[in-house]
Amino acid sequence: LKFAGSIWICNLGGLQLPAKMVSRVCPGCVALSRVWGLGFWVVLLGDSAVSLTGIAKDLFMPPMHLTTLQWVGLVLCIAFFTGCAYTCMIRWSAVLVLRSTALSGEVHCIHHVLSPLFVAGFYRATISRMVKAYGLVVFIVAIGIVVSRLPYPWRQIVDTGVVLNLVVGTVALLIFAGETFARDRPPNKWGHFDFKSDDLQFAARSAACVENSEGNQRTEALVGVGV
């Protein structure tokens, strides 16, 4: 659709929006959209962890009659999900927090409304980030169906590992968000913004944020050593 006299400057996936539809979002609304985007995932992860804990705790209720094979399965499951938490969930949480900082007053209001999808990389992201975002949804649905059909104690064993993953993700989100917005120390070492290099609206802004953050950290380091 064409709007006479409009200049196309904003792109949401394949959807373009005219310049006259883009207006500055007030700082309060920016803060709310960031809370909405990150809070959505904090609540989702936290609620899922609480729900699955109700199932997983049955494994640790006395008497515990686990066979040697089941104990080995529990240890391996916890080890596997611990690795996933470190290599995936913490980095995923960092990406969410970093992308939330790109939601500024100059960004079109549609991105603020869709903040949970924006920060998670469901759109306006690199191909690899979008594959991970949508792949995570497919994985969660698939594992939910499979695990729900497992008999005791195997379902509880798997749920124990899943709860560990969810708790780590929730805590990482809260810590990264606090460090970013309270101390201006975004988790650049843990993740990336994952915007396409040709995304003129967000790629340049993310690069500037990284540069400013590194500059602030260098300044803090110099002050700390008394230079």
Short mmCIF file of C-alpha atoms in Angstrom, two decimals:
data_model
loop_
_atom_site.label_atom_id
_atom_site.label_comp_id
_atom_site.label_asym_id
_atom_site.label_seq_id
_atom_site.Cartn_x
_atom_site.Cartn_y
_atom_site.Cartn_z
CA LEU A 1 0.00 0.00 0.00
CA LYS A 2 1.21 3.49 -0.81
CA PHE A 3 0.58 6.59 1.23
CA ALA A 4 1.07 9.83 -0.67
CA GLY A 5 3.92 11.94 0.65
CA SER A 6 5.16 9.25 3.03
CA ILE A 7 8.75 8.08 3.33
CA TRP A 8 9.30 4.42 4.18
CA ILE A 9 11.75 4.12 7.05
CA CYS A 10 10.56 1.37 9.39
CA ASN A 11 10.56 -2.35 8.64
CA LEU A 12 8.92 -5.11 10.68
CA GLY A 13 9.96 -8.31 8.97
CA GLY A 14 8.47 -7.76 5.53
CA LEU A 15 6.09 -5.04 6.74
CA GLN A 16 7.09 -1.44 6.10
CA LEU A 17 5.61 1.52 7.92
CA PRO A 18 5.46 5.13 6.71
CA ALA A 19 7.52 7.80 8.41
CA LYS A 20 4.49 9.80 9.53
CA MET A 21 3.32 6.79 11.54
CA VAL A 22 6.60 6.80 13.50
CA SER A 23 6.46 9.07 16.55
CA ARG A 24 8.74 9.32 19.53
CA VAL A 25 7.76 7.11 22.46
CA CYS A 26 7.98 8.74 25.88
CA PRO A 27 10.67 7.49 28.32
CA GLY A 28 8.02 6.07 30.65
CA CYS A 29 6.53 3.98 27.86
CA VAL A 30 10.01 2.80 26.85
CA ALA A 31 10.61 1.61 30.40
CA LEU A 32 7.23 -0.12 30.46
CA SER A 33 7.88 -1.88 27.14
CA ARG A 34 11.22 -3.17 28.42
CA VAL A 35 9.54 -4.42 31.59
CA TRP A 36 6.80 -5.99 29.45
CA GLY A 37 9.32 -7.66 27.14
CA LEU A 38 11.61 -9.07 29.82
CA GLY A 39 8.92 -9.53 32.45
CA PHE A 40 6.92 -11.74 30.10
CA TRP A 41 9.78 -14.23 29.91
CA VAL A 42 10.62 -13.98 33.61
CA VAL A 43 7.02 -14.80 34.52
CA LEU A 44 6.78 -17.55 31.89
CA LEU A 45 9.99 -19.24 33.02
CA GLY A 46 9.24 -18.78 36.70
CA ASP A 47 5.68 -20.08 36.44
CA SER A 48 6.84 -23.10 34.42
CA ALA A 49 9.54 -23.83 37.00
CA VAL A 50 7.01 -23.73 39.84
CA SER A 51 4.57 -25.98 37.97
CA LEU A 52 7.21 -28.57 37.09
CA THR A 53 8.66 -28.47 40.60
CA GLY A 54 5.32 -29.80 41.83
CA ILE A 55 5.89 -32.88 39.64
CA ALA A 56 9.66 -33.23 40.12
CA LYS A 57 9.46 -33.13 43.93
CA ASP A 58 7.69 -36.50 43.95
CA LEU A 59 11.06 -37.99 43.06
CA PHE A 60 12.53 -36.86 46.37
CA MET A 61 9.62 -37.79 48.60
CA PRO A 62 10.42 -40.70 50.93
CA PRO A 63 10.76 -43.51 50.44
CA MET A 64 13.06 -43.12 47.42
CA HIS A 65 13.19 -46.46 45.64
CA LEU A 66 15.40 -45.70 42.67
CA THR A 67 17.35 -48.41 40.92
CA THR A 68 21.00 -47.99 40.02
CA LEU A 69 20.00 -47.25 36.43
CA GLN A 70 17.57 -44.56 37.57
CA TRP A 71 20.19 -42.92 39.80
CA VAL A 72 22.60 -42.86 36.86
CA GLY A 73 19.84 -41.38 34.71
CA LEU A 74 19.21 -38.65 37.31
CA VAL A 75 22.90 -37.73 37.50
CA LEU A 76 23.27 -37.66 33.71
CA CYS A 77 20.08 -35.64 33.32
CA ILE A 78 21.22 -33.03 35.83
CA ALA A 79 24.66 -32.88 34.20
CA PHE A 80 23.11 -32.45 30.74
CA PHE A 81 20.74 -29.68 31.78
CA THR A 82 23.49 -27.96 33.78
CA GLY A 83 25.49 -27.79 30.55
CA CYS A 84 22.43 -26.50 28.70
CA ALA A 85 21.86 -23.86 31.36
CA TYR A 86 25.43 -22.58 31.03
CA THR A 87 25.77 -22.74 27.25
CA CYS A 88 22.21 -21.89 26.24
CA MET A 89 19.99 -20.36 28.90
CA ILE A 90 22.48 -17.83 30.25
CA ARG A 91 23.44 -16.71 26.75
CA TRP A 92 19.78 -16.61 25.70
CA SER A 93 18.99 -14.42 28.71
CA ALA A 94 21.84 -12.08 27.75
CA VAL A 95 20.46 -11.73 24.21
CA LEU A 96 17.02 -10.80 25.56
CA VAL A 97 18.42 -8.10 27.82
CA LEU A 98 20.69 -6.70 25.11
CA ARG A 99 17.88 -6.54 22.57
CA SER A 100 15.62 -4.85 25.13
CA THR A 101 18.09 -1.95 25.29
CA ALA A 102 17.45 -1.34 21.59
CA LEU A 103 13.86 -0.37 22.44
CA SER A 104 14.37 3.36 22.61
CA GLY A 105 12.06 6.31 22.11
CA GLU A 106 12.87 6.49 18.40
CA VAL A 107 11.71 2.91 17.77
CA HIS A 108 8.23 2.48 16.29
CA CYS A 109 5.53 1.73 18.86
CA ILE A 110 4.73 -1.64 17.24
CA HIS A 111 8.07 -2.96 18.52
CA HIS A 112 7.19 -1.80 22.03
CA VAL A 113 3.83 -3.58 21.82
CA LEU A 114 5.52 -6.75 20.54
CA SER A 115 8.38 -6.38 22.99
CA PRO A 116 8.43 -10.04 24.19
CA LEU A 117 8.73 -11.25 20.59
CA PHE A 118 11.21 -8.53 19.67
CA VAL A 119 13.64 -9.18 22.53
CA ALA A 120 13.47 -12.95 21.96
CA GLY A 121 14.44 -12.52 18.30
CA PHE A 122 11.29 -13.79 16.64
CA TYR A 123 11.69 -10.99 14.08
CA ARG A 124 14.14 -8.20 13.22
CA ALA A 125 16.99 -10.61 13.89
CA THR A 126 19.61 -12.65 12.09
CA ILE A 127 18.51 -15.90 10.47
CA SER A 128 20.36 -17.94 13.09
CA ARG A 129 18.64 -16.05 15.93
CA MET A 130 15.19 -16.54 14.42
CA VAL A 131 15.91 -20.24 13.84
CA LYS A 132 16.87 -20.55 17.51
CA ALA A 133 13.78 -18.60 18.63
CA TYR A 134 11.27 -20.64 16.64
CA GLY A 135 13.25 -23.84 17.17
CA LEU A 136 13.00 -23.33 20.92
CA VAL A 137 9.21 -23.20 20.67
CA VAL A 138 9.14 -26.44 18.64
CA PHE A 139 11.56 -28.09 21.09
CA ILE A 140 9.49 -27.09 24.13
CA VAL A 141 6.29 -28.43 22.57
CA ALA A 142 7.98 -31.68 21.51
CA ILE A 143 9.69 -32.34 24.83
CA GLY A 144 6.49 -31.46 26.68
CA ILE A 145 4.57 -34.13 24.75
CA VAL A 146 7.29 -36.76 25.11
CA VAL A 147 8.01 -36.16 28.80
CA SER A 148 4.32 -36.16 29.75
CA ARG A 149 4.11 -39.76 28.52
CA LEU A 150 7.07 -41.02 30.55
CA PRO A 151 6.34 -43.25 33.54
CA TYR A 152 7.52 -42.62 37.11
CA PRO A 153 10.32 -41.86 37.94
CA TRP A 154 11.63 -40.95 34.48
CA ARG A 155 9.28 -38.01 34.05
CA GLN A 156 10.31 -36.64 37.44
CA ILE A 157 13.98 -37.14 36.56
CA VAL A 158 13.66 -35.16 33.33
CA ASP A 159 11.53 -32.49 35.00
CA THR A 160 14.23 -32.02 37.64
CA GLY A 161 16.69 -31.10 34.91
CA VAL A 162 14.17 -28.85 33.17
CA VAL A 163 13.43 -27.01 36.43
CA LEU A 164 17.17 -26.41 36.88
CA ASN A 165 17.32 -24.91 33.40
CA LEU A 166 14.30 -22.68 33.98
CA VAL A 167 15.59 -21.40 37.31
CA VAL A 168 18.98 -20.54 35.82
CA GLY A 169 17.31 -18.72 32.94
CA THR A 170 15.07 -16.72 35.27
CA VAL A 171 17.90 -15.74 37.60
CA ALA A 172 20.17 -14.82 34.67
CA LEU A 173 17.47 -12.58 33.21
CA LEU A 174 16.99 -10.76 36.51
CA ILE A 175 20.73 -10.34 37.13
CA PHE A 176 21.51 -9.18 33.59
CA ALA A 177 18.57 -6.77 33.62
CA GLY A 178 19.66 -5.33 36.96
CA GLU A 179 23.28 -4.95 35.85
CA THR A 180 22.20 -3.36 32.56
CA PHE A 181 19.63 -0.85 33.70
CA ALA A 182 20.87 -0.11 37.22
CA ARG A 183 24.64 -0.11 36.62
CA ASP A 184 24.87 0.37 32.85
CA ARG A 185 26.79 -2.88 32.46
CA PRO A 186 25.06 -4.88 29.69
CA PRO A 187 26.08 -8.55 29.28
CA ASN A 188 28.07 -8.04 26.07
CA LYS A 189 30.42 -10.90 26.96
CA TRP A 190 27.54 -13.34 27.21
CA GLY A 191 25.53 -12.52 24.10
CA HIS A 192 24.96 -10.36 21.06
CA PHE A 193 22.14 -8.18 19.77
CA ASP A 194 21.80 -10.44 16.71
CA PHE A 195 20.44 -7.77 14.38
CA LYS A 196 21.08 -8.15 10.68
CA SER A 197 24.05 -6.12 9.50
CA ASP A 198 21.88 -4.37 6.91
CA ASP A 199 19.27 -3.38 9.51
CA LEU A 200 20.00 0.35 9.46
CA GLN A 201 17.63 1.12 12.31
CA PHE A 202 18.99 -1.30 14.90
CA ALA A 203 22.46 -2.47 13.82
CA ALA A 204 24.07 0.95 14.22
CA ARG A 205 22.32 1.54 17.54
CA SER A 206 23.48 -1.81 18.93
CA ALA A 207 27.07 -1.10 17.88
CA ALA A 208 26.92 2.27 19.61
CA CYS A 209 25.55 0.67 22.79
CA VAL A 210 28.42 -1.82 22.86
CA GLU A 211 30.98 0.93 22.30
CA ASN A 212 29.49 3.12 25.05
CA SER A 213 29.34 0.20 27.45
CA GLU A 214 32.96 -0.76 26.83
CA GLY A 215 33.98 2.88 27.26
CA ASN A 216 32.17 3.10 30.59
CA GLN A 217 33.78 -0.10 31.81
CA ARG A 218 37.25 1.13 30.83
CA THR A 219 36.59 4.34 32.71
CA GLU A 220 35.47 2.43 35.79
CA ALA A 221 38.58 0.27 35.58
CA LEU A 222 40.86 3.31 35.40
CA VAL A 223 39.08 4.96 38.31
CA GLY A 224 39.34 1.73 40.27
CA VAL A 225 43.14 1.60 39.94
CA GLY A 226 43.42 5.31 40.74
CA VAL A 227 44.60 6.47 37.29
#
